[in-house]
Amino acid sequence: MNHGATCYLNSVLQVLFMTEDFREAVNRNSNTKFIDHHLKDLFDRLKKETSDTSKILKVLDINTVNQQQDAAEYCQKILKLTSPEAAKIFHAELTNRRFCSSCETETDTDESFWILPLSLVDSSNEVYSVEDGIKEFFKESYFTGEDQMYCEHCDTKVDARTKYVVKHHPEVLILLLKRFDFSYRYMKYVKINDRVDVATTLKIPENQTYELYAVVDHVGDLRSGHYTSRIRSQVDERWYEFNDTWVTQVRHQNLCFFSQMII
Ligand SMILES: [Zn+2]
């Protein structure tokens, strides 16, 4: 059921429902400190019929149901309120490695994430691909001139380079294709409508392969858009479309869910 414009939430909940390991994990957890029991109730009902999401809306503190929210933002919100045992399926760790060009000291800072944000680079000539986004994310960045970084050992600003290294690969990798971006040209948030190729198998450093099993799509523009989802069932391996109303417009991928492949 769509309470006003809560399709962003429905799409995310449908993907979480279809993620078997997650569904089983929330079933096991009865600690009412977390929202697992609300999700369990909802998932139990979803198995039988279309369900009301008002309880979940309440725990997520969503009152302004007519305001379009970002699916990624609410996906993170749900995982934050879920027990660590259930949420760990999506949990990943990155190391931000900084290298000082003067004293050659390496400094590591660890960061946790549930959703990896990929910027859509200008693709006026070619079609943007998720693989390019991954390459861009994991490439080395250089900081020189005005962008120099402070080094504790040198006690001054120095030339530096940084890169991300995966410390812990998540069981399920969620990628956010950043279609909503701030445009300095128009001084407002715009939606990037370029075509993006999403590969069904994806490799991220170092050599971990993932397989696409769900996509949350966005149709329309920033203010009046609509979210839907496409999910491959883990039971019969077929793709299904989940949509709270029928939409025939062109779809744009927003969130992509990849499960780890053991090769
Ligand atoms: Zn240094």
mmCIF file of C-alpha atoms and ligand atoms in Angstrom:
data_model
loop_
_atom_site.group_PDB
_atom_site.id
_atom_site.type_symbol
_atom_site.label_atom_id
_atom_site.label_comp_id
_atom_site.label_asym_id
_atom_site.label_seq_id
_atom_site.Cartn_x
_atom_site.Cartn_y
_atom_site.Cartn_z
ATOM 1 C CA MET A 1 0.000 0.000 0.000
ATOM 2 C CA ASN A 2 1.314 3.420 -0.897
ATOM 3 C CA HIS A 3 0.758 5.961 1.899
ATOM 4 C CA GLY A 4 0.994 9.117 -0.183
ATOM 5 C CA ALA A 5 4.446 9.158 -1.740
ATOM 6 C CA THR A 6 6.159 6.413 0.228
ATOM 7 C CA CYS A 7 7.123 4.333 -2.805
ATOM 8 C CA TYR A 8 10.819 4.947 -2.029
ATOM 9 C CA LEU A 9 10.266 3.036 1.194
ATOM 10 C CA ASN A 10 8.187 0.258 -0.396
ATOM 11 C CA SER A 11 10.878 -0.389 -3.000
ATOM 12 C CA VAL A 12 13.586 -0.718 -0.363
ATOM 13 C CA LEU A 13 11.420 -2.912 1.909
ATOM 14 C CA GLN A 14 10.601 -5.213 -1.016
ATOM 15 C CA VAL A 15 14.299 -5.715 -1.749
ATOM 16 C CA LEU A 16 15.039 -6.382 1.933
ATOM 17 C CA PHE A 17 12.103 -8.845 2.034
ATOM 18 C CA MET A 18 13.484 -10.692 -0.992
ATOM 19 C CA THR A 19 16.972 -10.874 0.557
ATOM 20 C CA GLU A 20 16.655 -14.291 2.178
ATOM 21 C CA ASP A 21 19.595 -14.017 4.608
ATOM 22 C CA PHE A 22 18.258 -10.709 5.873
ATOM 23 C CA ARG A 23 14.703 -12.042 6.250
ATOM 24 C CA GLU A 24 15.979 -15.036 8.221
ATOM 25 C CA ALA A 25 18.183 -12.831 10.409
ATOM 26 C CA VAL A 26 15.308 -10.505 11.434
ATOM 27 C CA ASN A 27 13.209 -13.609 12.149
ATOM 28 C CA ARG A 28 15.804 -14.796 14.653
ATOM 29 C CA ASN A 29 16.046 -11.502 16.541
ATOM 30 C CA SER A 30 13.394 -10.729 19.146
ATOM 31 C CA ASN A 31 15.177 -7.860 20.902
ATOM 32 C CA THR A 32 12.649 -5.008 20.827
ATOM 33 C CA LYS A 33 15.457 -2.467 21.021
ATOM 34 C CA PHE A 34 15.693 -2.868 17.254
ATOM 35 C CA ILE A 35 13.066 -2.762 14.496
ATOM 36 C CA ASP A 36 13.618 -6.436 13.524
ATOM 37 C CA HIS A 37 10.250 -7.492 15.014
ATOM 38 C CA HIS A 38 8.432 -4.809 12.971
ATOM 39 C CA LEU A 39 10.180 -6.014 9.831
ATOM 40 C CA LYS A 40 9.396 -9.642 10.727
ATOM 41 C CA ASP A 41 5.674 -8.809 11.099
ATOM 42 C CA LEU A 42 5.685 -6.970 7.798
ATOM 43 C CA PHE A 43 7.586 -9.755 5.992
ATOM 44 C CA ASP A 44 5.216 -12.408 7.422
ATOM 45 C CA ARG A 45 2.254 -10.460 6.076
ATOM 46 C CA LEU A 46 3.987 -9.789 2.737
ATOM 47 C CA LYS A 47 4.234 -13.558 2.222
ATOM 48 C CA LYS A 48 0.436 -13.714 2.165
ATOM 49 C CA GLU A 49 -0.830 -10.372 0.904
ATOM 50 C CA THR A 50 -0.165 -6.744 0.077
ATOM 51 C CA SER A 51 0.773 -5.066 3.289
ATOM 52 C CA ASP A 52 0.299 -1.877 5.201
ATOM 53 C CA THR A 53 3.569 -0.135 6.074
ATOM 54 C CA SER A 54 2.169 2.346 8.632
ATOM 55 C CA LYS A 55 4.008 0.762 11.622
ATOM 56 C CA ILE A 56 7.340 0.981 9.840
ATOM 57 C CA LEU A 57 6.568 4.563 8.831
ATOM 58 C CA LYS A 58 5.993 5.320 12.497
ATOM 59 C CA VAL A 59 9.258 3.802 13.757
ATOM 60 C CA LEU A 60 11.196 5.501 10.989
ATOM 61 C CA ASP A 61 9.581 8.745 12.096
ATOM 62 C CA ILE A 62 8.133 9.458 8.675
ATOM 63 C CA ASN A 63 5.230 11.837 9.051
ATOM 64 C CA THR A 64 5.393 13.856 5.891
ATOM 65 C CA VAL A 65 4.340 11.015 3.633
ATOM 66 C CA ASN A 66 3.693 13.227 0.654
ATOM 67 C CA GLN A 67 7.233 14.379 0.433
ATOM 68 C CA GLN A 68 9.447 12.347 -1.872
ATOM 69 C CA GLN A 69 12.377 10.990 0.078
ATOM 70 C CA ASP A 70 15.514 9.446 -1.143
ATOM 71 C CA ALA A 71 15.414 5.635 -1.237
ATOM 72 C CA ALA A 72 19.095 5.407 -0.277
ATOM 73 C CA GLU A 73 18.640 7.643 2.743
ATOM 74 C CA TYR A 74 15.812 5.450 4.046
ATOM 75 C CA CYS A 75 17.651 2.240 3.277
ATOM 76 C CA GLN A 76 20.453 3.475 5.566
ATOM 77 C CA LYS A 77 17.921 4.571 8.171
ATOM 78 C CA ILE A 78 16.326 1.099 8.236
ATOM 79 C CA LEU A 79 19.705 -0.665 8.512
ATOM 80 C CA LYS A 80 20.790 1.661 11.344
ATOM 81 C CA LEU A 81 17.682 0.709 13.357
ATOM 82 C CA THR A 82 18.007 -3.021 12.599
ATOM 83 C CA SER A 83 19.973 -5.350 14.916
ATOM 84 C CA PRO A 84 23.693 -5.575 14.085
ATOM 85 C CA GLU A 85 23.242 -9.347 13.477
ATOM 86 C CA ALA A 86 20.767 -8.693 10.649
ATOM 87 C CA ALA A 87 22.361 -5.537 9.258
ATOM 88 C CA LYS A 88 25.842 -7.076 9.071
ATOM 89 C CA ILE A 89 24.932 -8.731 5.751
ATOM 90 C CA PHE A 90 25.246 -5.279 4.179
ATOM 91 C CA HIS A 91 28.093 -4.062 6.339
ATOM 92 C CA ALA A 92 31.350 -3.197 4.601
ATOM 93 C CA GLU A 93 34.564 -1.561 5.682
ATOM 94 C CA LEU A 94 36.868 0.645 3.674
ATOM 95 C CA THR A 95 40.328 1.874 4.525
ATOM 96 C CA ASN A 96 41.212 5.327 3.322
ATOM 97 C CA ARG A 97 44.992 5.105 2.804
ATOM 98 C CA ARG A 98 46.907 8.377 2.727
ATOM 99 C CA PHE A 99 50.503 8.523 1.585
ATOM 100 C CA CYS A 100 52.744 11.518 2.307
ATOM 101 C CA SER A 101 55.118 12.312 -0.558
ATOM 102 C CA SER A 102 57.678 13.985 1.739
ATOM 103 C CA CYS A 103 58.213 11.537 4.634
ATOM 104 C CA GLU A 104 56.587 8.557 2.870
ATOM 105 C CA THR A 105 54.412 7.778 5.876
ATOM 106 C CA GLU A 106 51.254 5.784 5.241
ATOM 107 C CA THR A 107 48.195 6.676 7.336
ATOM 108 C CA ASP A 108 45.117 4.453 7.367
ATOM 109 C CA THR A 109 41.645 5.594 8.395
ATOM 110 C CA ASP A 110 38.844 3.020 8.485
ATOM 111 C CA GLU A 111 35.315 3.835 7.383
ATOM 112 C CA SER A 112 32.190 1.690 7.597
ATOM 113 C CA PHE A 113 29.490 1.813 4.991
ATOM 114 C CA TRP A 114 26.270 0.150 3.928
ATOM 115 C CA ILE A 115 25.892 1.896 0.614
ATOM 116 C CA LEU A 116 28.727 2.745 -1.736
ATOM 117 C CA PRO A 117 27.953 6.010 -3.566
ATOM 118 C CA LEU A 118 29.087 6.164 -7.179
ATOM 119 C CA SER A 119 29.285 9.513 -8.930
ATOM 120 C CA LEU A 120 27.999 9.645 -12.457
ATOM 121 C CA VAL A 121 30.800 11.170 -14.490
ATOM 122 C CA ASP A 122 30.028 13.285 -17.535
ATOM 123 C CA SER A 123 29.016 10.889 -20.236
ATOM 124 C CA SER A 124 28.062 13.159 -23.121
ATOM 125 C CA ASN A 125 29.666 10.784 -25.618
ATOM 126 C CA GLU A 126 29.444 7.372 -24.134
ATOM 127 C CA VAL A 127 27.140 5.436 -21.892
ATOM 128 C CA TYR A 128 28.131 5.495 -18.264
ATOM 129 C CA SER A 129 28.838 2.123 -16.689
ATOM 130 C CA VAL A 130 28.921 0.900 -13.103
ATOM 131 C CA GLU A 131 32.357 -0.611 -13.775
ATOM 132 C CA ASP A 132 33.673 2.868 -14.674
ATOM 133 C CA GLY A 133 32.148 4.217 -11.472
ATOM 134 C CA ILE A 134 33.915 1.513 -9.442
ATOM 135 C CA LYS A 135 37.231 2.248 -11.202
ATOM 136 C CA GLU A 136 36.789 5.949 -10.494
ATOM 137 C CA PHE A 137 35.989 5.294 -6.827
ATOM 138 C CA PHE A 138 39.033 3.087 -6.225
ATOM 139 C CA LYS A 139 41.567 5.080 -8.220
ATOM 140 C CA GLU A 140 44.353 7.060 -6.558
ATOM 141 C CA SER A 141 43.736 10.768 -5.971
ATOM 142 C CA TYR A 142 46.540 13.299 -5.889
ATOM 143 C CA PHE A 143 46.592 16.369 -3.663
ATOM 144 C CA THR A 144 49.069 19.042 -4.684
ATOM 145 C CA GLY A 145 49.224 22.841 -4.844
ATOM 146 C CA GLU A 146 46.194 24.360 -3.137
ATOM 147 C CA ASP A 147 44.863 20.896 -2.286
ATOM 148 C CA GLN A 148 47.919 19.814 -0.256
ATOM 149 C CA MET A 149 47.155 17.826 2.900
ATOM 150 C CA TYR A 150 48.450 18.214 6.454
ATOM 151 C CA CYS A 151 50.946 15.538 7.558
ATOM 152 C CA GLU A 152 51.408 14.975 11.309
ATOM 153 C CA HIS A 153 54.967 13.732 10.894
ATOM 154 C CA CYS A 154 56.116 16.614 8.694
ATOM 155 C CA ASP A 155 53.938 19.029 10.699
ATOM 156 C CA THR A 156 53.144 20.936 7.532
ATOM 157 C CA LYS A 157 51.067 20.714 4.383
ATOM 158 C CA VAL A 158 52.502 18.258 1.903
ATOM 159 C CA ASP A 159 51.818 16.660 -1.467
ATOM 160 C CA ALA A 160 49.849 13.498 -0.812
ATOM 161 C CA ARG A 161 47.968 10.738 -2.530
ATOM 162 C CA THR A 162 45.021 8.760 -1.218
ATOM 163 C CA LYS A 163 43.125 5.661 -2.221
ATOM 164 C CA TYR A 164 40.403 3.399 -0.904
ATOM 165 C CA VAL A 165 41.135 -0.215 -0.047
ATOM 166 C CA VAL A 166 38.366 -2.671 0.885
ATOM 167 C CA LYS A 167 38.962 -3.957 4.416
ATOM 168 C CA HIS A 168 35.818 -6.077 4.653
ATOM 169 C CA HIS A 169 33.722 -7.152 1.667
ATOM 170 C CA PRO A 170 30.000 -7.149 2.470
ATOM 171 C CA GLU A 171 27.860 -10.210 1.816
ATOM 172 C CA VAL A 172 25.509 -7.894 -0.098
ATOM 173 C CA LEU A 173 26.986 -4.854 -1.794
ATOM 174 C CA ILE A 174 24.615 -1.888 -2.266
ATOM 175 C CA LEU A 175 25.619 0.682 -4.854
ATOM 176 C CA LEU A 176 24.004 4.087 -5.071
ATOM 177 C CA LEU A 177 24.093 5.655 -8.525
ATOM 178 C CA LYS A 178 24.128 9.310 -7.656
ATOM 179 C CA ARG A 179 21.516 10.590 -10.071
ATOM 180 C CA PHE A 180 20.586 13.478 -7.840
ATOM 181 C CA ASP A 181 23.464 15.884 -7.884
ATOM 182 C CA PHE A 182 24.057 19.508 -7.180
ATOM 183 C CA SER A 183 24.591 21.483 -10.366
ATOM 184 C CA TYR A 184 26.741 24.586 -9.987
ATOM 185 C CA ARG A 185 25.614 25.623 -13.451
ATOM 186 C CA TYR A 186 21.964 25.774 -12.382
ATOM 187 C CA MET A 187 22.679 26.236 -8.641
ATOM 188 C CA LYS A 188 20.174 23.543 -7.702
ATOM 189 C CA TYR A 189 19.805 19.783 -7.396
ATOM 190 C CA VAL A 190 19.236 18.125 -10.738
ATOM 191 C CA LYS A 191 18.575 14.578 -11.785
ATOM 192 C CA ILE A 192 21.068 13.014 -14.170
ATOM 193 C CA ASN A 193 19.068 11.032 -16.693
ATOM 194 C CA ASP A 194 21.945 9.463 -18.623
ATOM 195 C CA ARG A 195 21.781 5.796 -19.410
ATOM 196 C CA VAL A 196 23.819 3.647 -17.060
ATOM 197 C CA ASP A 197 24.842 0.107 -17.868
ATOM 198 C CA VAL A 198 24.603 -2.117 -14.825
ATOM 199 C CA ALA A 199 26.600 -5.296 -15.281
ATOM 200 C CA THR A 200 25.021 -8.442 -13.862
ATOM 201 C CA THR A 201 28.371 -9.506 -12.457
ATOM 202 C CA LEU A 202 30.771 -7.032 -10.982
ATOM 203 C CA LYS A 203 34.294 -7.222 -9.621
ATOM 204 C CA ILE A 204 35.542 -4.881 -6.927
ATOM 205 C CA PRO A 205 39.078 -4.730 -5.479
ATOM 206 C CA GLU A 206 40.671 -7.071 -4.639
ATOM 207 C CA ASN A 207 39.047 -9.585 -6.987
ATOM 208 C CA GLN A 208 35.758 -10.060 -5.174
ATOM 209 C CA THR A 209 32.939 -10.931 -7.563
ATOM 210 C CA TYR A 210 29.311 -9.910 -7.011
ATOM 211 C CA GLU A 211 26.111 -10.804 -8.810
ATOM 212 C CA LEU A 212 23.252 -8.334 -9.356
ATOM 213 C CA TYR A 213 19.960 -9.448 -7.783
ATOM 214 C CA ALA A 214 17.960 -6.277 -7.229
ATOM 215 C CA VAL A 215 17.577 -2.782 -8.604
ATOM 216 C CA VAL A 216 15.578 0.105 -7.177
ATOM 217 C CA ASP A 217 14.627 2.334 -10.097
ATOM 218 C CA HIS A 218 13.574 5.938 -10.174
ATOM 219 C CA VAL A 219 11.242 7.397 -12.776
ATOM 220 C CA GLY A 220 10.381 11.026 -13.339
ATOM 221 C CA ASP A 221 12.097 14.113 -12.021
ATOM 222 C CA LEU A 222 13.374 15.277 -8.656
ATOM 223 C CA ARG A 223 10.049 16.445 -7.195
ATOM 224 C CA SER A 224 7.479 14.164 -8.727
ATOM 225 C CA GLY A 225 9.416 10.958 -9.251
ATOM 226 C CA HIS A 226 8.432 7.425 -8.440
ATOM 227 C CA TYR A 227 10.450 4.446 -7.205
ATOM 228 C CA THR A 228 9.961 0.849 -8.300
ATOM 229 C CA SER A 229 12.066 -2.256 -7.879
ATOM 230 C CA ARG A 230 13.153 -5.251 -9.922
ATOM 231 C CA ILE A 231 14.303 -8.282 -7.968
ATOM 232 C CA ARG A 232 15.570 -11.724 -8.911
ATOM 233 C CA SER A 233 13.925 -14.328 -6.743
ATOM 234 C CA GLN A 234 16.369 -16.578 -4.882
ATOM 235 C CA VAL A 235 13.774 -19.360 -5.138
ATOM 236 C CA ASP A 236 13.217 -19.627 -8.916
ATOM 237 C CA GLU A 237 15.966 -17.221 -10.089
ATOM 238 C CA ARG A 238 13.469 -15.233 -12.189
ATOM 239 C CA TRP A 239 13.266 -11.435 -12.222
ATOM 240 C CA TYR A 240 10.111 -9.858 -10.788
ATOM 241 C CA GLU A 241 8.889 -6.299 -10.899
ATOM 242 C CA PHE A 242 7.508 -4.691 -7.746
ATOM 243 C CA ASN A 243 5.526 -1.549 -8.194
ATOM 244 C CA ASP A 244 2.840 0.008 -6.046
ATOM 245 C CA THR A 245 1.162 1.550 -9.084
ATOM 246 C CA TRP A 246 1.619 0.750 -12.747
ATOM 247 C CA VAL A 247 4.265 2.854 -14.497
ATOM 248 C CA THR A 248 5.329 2.695 -18.124
ATOM 249 C CA GLN A 249 7.917 5.444 -18.212
ATOM 250 C CA VAL A 250 11.627 4.929 -18.752
ATOM 251 C CA ARG A 251 13.315 3.740 -15.593
ATOM 252 C CA HIS A 252 16.580 4.911 -14.091
ATOM 253 C CA GLN A 253 18.520 2.747 -11.703
ATOM 254 C CA ASN A 254 19.036 4.329 -8.326
ATOM 255 C CA LEU A 255 20.185 1.595 -5.932
ATOM 256 C CA CYS A 256 21.747 -1.691 -7.080
ATOM 257 C CA PHE A 257 22.050 -4.741 -4.794
ATOM 258 C CA PHE A 258 24.778 -7.308 -5.508
ATOM 259 C CA SER A 259 25.261 -10.574 -3.644
ATOM 260 C CA GLN A 260 28.707 -12.008 -3.116
ATOM 261 C CA MET A 261 29.632 -14.863 -5.451
ATOM 262 C CA ILE A 262 31.799 -17.657 -4.191
ATOM 263 C CA ILE A 263 33.984 -18.802 -7.052
HETATM 264 ZN ZN ZN B 1 54.883 13.497 5.947
#
